[in-house]
């Protein structure tokens, strides 16, 4: 969680750095907290869905749900926080979330836990 906070919070500060302070710092803190929370719950959500599903649904739905939940959460919270560069701010965290969700879920599916 700390790594997610630092890495994605730092990313958010960097992509919003053209805007007046303290906006980039606020955005970094918001993204850092979101990334830490998403990291905490993502694995549990994927495992819970994988246990409930079978076949191709078990392969496709958990990472899709993880990506969509993350997208909605990120866009909503960043809009509420007044993030100037929402698309750039969420591009990297959403990509990392989606790739992690797909790879972790594939490992579960391949080993028959889904």
Coordinates of N, CA and C in Angstrom, one line a residue:
X1 N 0.8 -1.2 0.0 CA 0.0 0.0 0.0 C 0.9 1.3 0.0
X2 N 1.9 1.2 0.8 CA 2.8 2.4 0.8 C 3.5 2.7 -0.5
X3 N 3.9 1.6 -1.2 CA 4.5 1.8 -2.5 C 3.5 2.3 -3.5
X4 N 2.2 1.8 -3.5 CA 1.2 2.4 -4.3 C 0.9 3.9 -4.0
X5 N 0.9 4.2 -2.8 CA 0.7 5.6 -2.4 C 1.8 6.5 -2.9
X6 N 3.0 6.1 -2.7 CA 4.1 6.9 -3.1 C 4.3 7.0 -4.6
X7 N 4.2 5.8 -5.3 CA 4.4 5.8 -6.8 C 3.2 6.6 -7.5
X8 N 2.0 6.2 -7.2 CA 0.9 6.8 -7.9 C 0.6 8.3 -7.5
X9 N 0.9 8.6 -6.2 CA 0.8 9.9 -5.7 C 1.8 10.8 -6.4
X10 N 3.0 10.3 -6.5 CA 4.1 11.0 -7.2 C 3.8 11.3 -8.6
X11 N 3.2 10.2 -9.3 CA 2.8 10.4 -10.7 C 1.8 11.5 -10.8
X12 N 0.8 11.5 -9.9 CA -0.2 12.5 -10.0 C 0.3 14.0 -9.8
X13 N 1.3 14.1 -8.9 CA 1.9 15.4 -8.7 C 2.6 15.8 -9.9
X14 N 3.4 14.9 -10.5 CA 4.1 15.2 -11.7 C 3.2 15.6 -12.9
X15 N 2.1 14.9 -13.2 CA 1.3 15.2 -14.3 C 0.4 16.5 -14.1
X16 N 0.3 16.9 -12.9 CA -0.4 18.1 -12.5 C 0.5 19.3 -12.2
X17 N 1.8 19.1 -12.3 CA 2.8 20.1 -11.9 C 2.7 21.5 -12.6
X18 N 2.1 21.5 -13.7 CA 1.9 22.8 -14.4 C 0.9 23.7 -13.8
X19 N 0.1 23.2 -12.9 CA -1.0 23.9 -12.2 C -0.4 24.5 -10.9
X20 N -1.0 25.6 -10.5 CA -0.5 26.3 -9.3 C -0.6 25.5 -8.1
X21 N 0.4 25.7 -7.2 CA 0.4 25.0 -5.9 C -0.7 25.6 -5.1
X22 N -1.3 24.8 -4.2 CA -1.0 23.5 -3.8 C -1.7 22.4 -4.5
X23 N -2.4 22.7 -5.7 CA -3.2 21.8 -6.4 C -2.5 20.5 -6.7
X24 N -1.2 20.5 -7.2 CA -0.5 19.2 -7.5 C -0.3 18.4 -6.3
X25 N -0.1 19.0 -5.1 CA 0.1 18.3 -3.9 C -1.2 17.6 -3.4
X26 N -2.2 18.4 -3.5 CA -3.6 17.8 -3.1 C -3.9 16.7 -4.0
X27 N -3.7 16.8 -5.3 CA -4.0 15.7 -6.3 C -3.1 14.5 -5.9
X28 N -1.9 14.7 -5.6 CA -1.0 13.6 -5.3 C -1.5 12.9 -4.0
X29 N -1.9 13.6 -3.0 CA -2.4 13.0 -1.8 C -3.7 12.2 -2.1
X30 N -4.6 12.8 -2.9 CA -5.8 12.1 -3.3 C -5.5 10.8 -4.0
X31 N -4.6 10.9 -5.1 CA -4.3 9.7 -5.8 C -3.6 8.7 -5.0
X32 N -2.7 9.1 -4.2 CA -2.0 8.2 -3.3 C -2.9 7.4 -2.4
X33 N -3.8 8.1 -1.8 CA -4.8 7.4 -0.9 C -5.7 6.5 -1.7
X34 N -6.1 6.9 -2.9 CA -7.0 6.0 -3.7 C -6.2 4.8 -4.2
X35 N -4.9 5.0 -4.5 CA -4.1 3.8 -5.0 C -3.9 2.8 -3.8
X36 N -3.7 3.4 -2.6 CA -3.5 2.5 -1.5 C -4.7 1.7 -1.2
X37 N -5.9 2.4 -1.2 CA -7.2 1.7 -1.0 C -7.5 0.7 -2.0
X38 N -7.3 1.0 -3.3 CA -7.5 0.1 -4.4 C -6.6 -1.1 -4.2
X39 N -5.4 -0.9 -3.9 CA -4.5 -2.0 -3.7 C -5.0 -2.9 -2.6
X40 N -5.5 -2.4 -1.5 CA -5.9 -3.1 -0.4 C -7.1 -4.0 -0.8
X41 N -8.1 -3.5 -1.5 CA -9.3 -4.2 -1.8 C -9.3 -5.0 -3.1
X42 N -8.5 -4.7 -4.0 CA -8.5 -5.3 -5.4 C -8.3 -6.8 -5.3
X43 N -7.2 -7.2 -4.6 CA -7.0 -8.7 -4.5 C -8.1 -9.4 -3.9
X44 N -8.7 -8.9 -2.8 CA -9.8 -9.6 -2.2 C -11.0 -9.7 -3.1
X45 N -11.3 -8.6 -3.9 CA -12.4 -8.6 -4.8 C -12.2 -9.6 -5.9
X46 N -11.0 -9.7 -6.4 CA -10.8 -10.7 -7.5 C -10.9 -12.1 -7.0
X47 N -10.4 -12.4 -5.8 CA -10.5 -13.7 -5.2 C -12.0 -14.1 -5.0
X48 N -12.7 -13.1 -4.4 CA -14.1 -13.4 -4.1 C -14.9 -13.7 -5.4
X49 N -14.7 -12.9 -6.4 CA -15.4 -13.1 -7.7 C -15.0 -14.4 -8.3
X50 N -13.7 -14.8 -8.3 CA -13.2 -16.0 -8.9 C -13.8 -17.2 -8.3
X51 N -14.0 -17.1 -6.9 CA -14.7 -18.3 -6.3 C -16.1 -18.5 -6.7
X52 N -16.8 -17.4 -7.1 CA -18.2 -17.5 -7.4 C -18.5 -17.8 -8.9
X53 N -17.5 -17.6 -9.7 CA -17.6 -17.8 -11.2 C -16.9 -19.0 -11.7
X54 N -17.3 -19.5 -12.9 CA -16.6 -20.6 -13.5 C -16.4 -20.3 -15.0
X55 N -15.5 -21.1 -15.6 CA -15.3 -21.0 -17.1 C -14.8 -19.7 -17.5
X56 N -15.3 -19.2 -18.7 CA -14.8 -18.0 -19.2 C -15.2 -16.8 -18.4
X57 N -16.3 -16.9 -17.7 CA -16.8 -15.8 -16.9 C -15.8 -15.6 -15.8
X58 N -15.2 -16.6 -15.2 CA -14.2 -16.5 -14.2 C -12.9 -15.9 -14.7
X59 N -12.7 -16.1 -16.0 CA -11.4 -15.5 -16.6 C -11.6 -14.0 -16.9
X60 N -12.8 -13.6 -17.4 CA -13.0 -12.3 -17.9 C -13.6 -11.3 -16.9
X61 N -14.6 -11.7 -16.1 CA -15.3 -10.8 -15.3 C -14.6 -10.1 -14.1
X62 N -13.7 -10.9 -13.4 CA -13.0 -10.2 -12.3 C -12.1 -9.1 -12.7
X63 N -11.3 -9.3 -13.7 CA -10.4 -8.1 -14.1 C -11.3 -7.0 -14.7
X64 N -12.3 -7.3 -15.5 CA -13.2 -6.3 -16.0 C -13.9 -5.5 -14.9
X65 N -14.4 -6.2 -13.9 CA -15.0 -5.5 -12.8 C -14.0 -4.6 -12.0
X66 N -12.8 -5.2 -11.8 CA -11.7 -4.4 -11.2 C -11.4 -3.1 -11.9
X67 N -11.3 -3.2 -13.2 CA -11.0 -2.0 -14.0 C -12.1 -1.0 -14.0
X68 N -13.4 -1.5 -14.1 CA -14.5 -0.6 -14.1 C -14.7 0.1 -12.8
X69 N -14.6 -0.7 -11.7 CA -14.7 -0.1 -10.4 C -13.6 0.9 -10.1
X70 N -12.4 0.6 -10.5 CA -11.3 1.6 -10.3 C -11.6 2.8 -11.2
X71 N -12.0 2.7 -12.4 CA -12.3 3.8 -13.3 C -13.3 4.7 -12.7
X72 N -14.4 4.2 -12.3 CA -15.5 5.0 -11.7 C -15.0 5.7 -10.4
X73 N -14.4 4.9 -9.5 CA -13.9 5.5 -8.3 C -12.9 6.7 -8.6
X74 N -11.9 6.4 -9.5 CA -10.9 7.4 -9.8 C -11.5 8.7 -10.4
X75 N -12.3 8.5 -11.4 CA -12.9 9.7 -12.0 C -13.8 10.5 -11.1
X76 N -14.6 9.8 -10.3 CA -15.5 10.4 -9.4 C -14.8 11.2 -8.3
X77 N -13.8 10.6 -7.7 CA -13.1 11.3 -6.6 C -12.2 12.4 -7.1
X78 N -11.6 12.2 -8.3 CA -10.8 13.3 -8.9 C -11.7 14.5 -9.3
X79 N -12.8 14.2 -9.8 CA -13.7 15.3 -10.1 C -14.1 16.1 -8.9
X80 N -14.5 15.3 -7.8 CA -14.8 16.0 -6.6 C -13.6 16.8 -6.0
X81 N -12.4 16.3 -6.2 CA -11.2 16.9 -5.6 C -10.8 18.1 -6.5
X82 N -11.3 18.3 -7.7 CA -10.9 19.4 -8.5 C -9.6 19.1 -9.3
X83 N -9.3 17.9 -9.6 CA -8.1 17.5 -10.3 C -8.1 18.1 -11.7
X84 N -7.1 18.9 -12.0 CA -7.1 19.5 -13.3 C -6.9 18.6 -14.5
X85 N -6.0 17.6 -14.3 CA -5.6 16.7 -15.4 C -6.1 15.3 -15.1
X86 N -7.4 15.1 -15.1 CA -7.9 13.8 -14.6 C -7.4 12.6 -15.5
X87 N -7.6 12.8 -16.8 CA -7.2 11.7 -17.7 C -5.7 11.3 -17.5
X88 N -4.8 12.3 -17.5 CA -3.4 11.9 -17.3 C -3.2 11.4 -15.9
X89 N -3.9 11.9 -14.9 CA -3.7 11.5 -13.5 C -4.1 10.0 -13.3
X90 N -5.1 9.6 -14.0 CA -5.6 8.2 -13.7 C -5.1 7.2 -14.7
X91 N -4.4 7.7 -15.8 CA -4.0 6.8 -16.9 C -3.0 5.7 -16.3
X92 N -2.0 6.1 -15.6 CA -1.1 5.1 -15.1 C -1.7 4.2 -14.0
X93 N -2.3 4.8 -13.0 CA -2.9 3.9 -12.0 C -3.9 2.9 -12.5
X94 N -4.7 3.4 -13.4 CA -5.8 2.5 -14.0 C -5.1 1.4 -14.9
X95 N -4.1 1.7 -15.6 CA -3.4 0.7 -16.4 C -2.7 -0.3 -15.5
X96 N -2.1 0.1 -14.4 CA -1.4 -0.8 -13.5 C -2.5 -1.7 -12.9
X97 N -3.6 -1.1 -12.4 CA -4.7 -1.9 -11.8 C -5.2 -3.0 -12.8
X98 N -5.4 -2.6 -14.0 CA -6.0 -3.5 -15.0 C -5.0 -4.6 -15.3
X99 N -3.8 -4.3 -15.5 CA -2.8 -5.4 -15.8 C -2.6 -6.3 -14.6
X100 N -2.5 -5.8 -13.4 CA -2.4 -6.6 -12.2 C -3.6 -7.5 -12.1
X101 N -4.8 -6.9 -12.2 CA -6.0 -7.7 -12.1 C -6.1 -8.8 -13.1
X102 N -5.7 -8.5 -14.3 CA -5.8 -9.6 -15.4 C -4.8 -10.7 -15.1
X103 N -3.6 -10.3 -14.7 CA -2.5 -11.3 -14.5 C -2.8 -12.2 -13.2
X104 N -3.2 -11.5 -12.1 CA -3.5 -12.2 -10.9 C -4.7 -13.2 -11.1
X105 N -5.8 -12.6 -11.8 CA -7.0 -13.5 -12.0 C -6.6 -14.6 -13.0
X106 N -5.8 -14.4 -14.0 CA -5.4 -15.5 -14.8 C -4.7 -16.6 -14.1
X107 N -3.8 -16.2 -13.1 CA -3.2 -17.2 -12.3 C -4.2 -18.0 -11.5
X108 N -5.1 -17.3 -10.9 CA -6.2 -18.1 -10.1 C -7.0 -19.0 -11.1
X109 N -7.4 -18.5 -12.2 CA -8.2 -19.3 -13.1 C -7.4 -20.5 -13.6
X110 N -6.1 -20.3 -14.0 CA -5.3 -21.4 -14.5 C -5.1 -22.5 -13.4
X111 N -5.1 -22.1 -12.2 CA -4.9 -23.1 -11.1 C -6.2 -23.6 -10.6
X112 N -7.3 -23.3 -11.2 CA -8.6 -23.9 -10.8 C -9.2 -23.3 -9.6
X113 N -8.8 -22.1 -9.2 CA -9.5 -21.4 -8.1 C -10.7 -20.6 -8.5
X114 N -11.0 -20.5 -9.8 CA -12.1 -19.8 -10.2 C -13.2 -20.6 -10.7

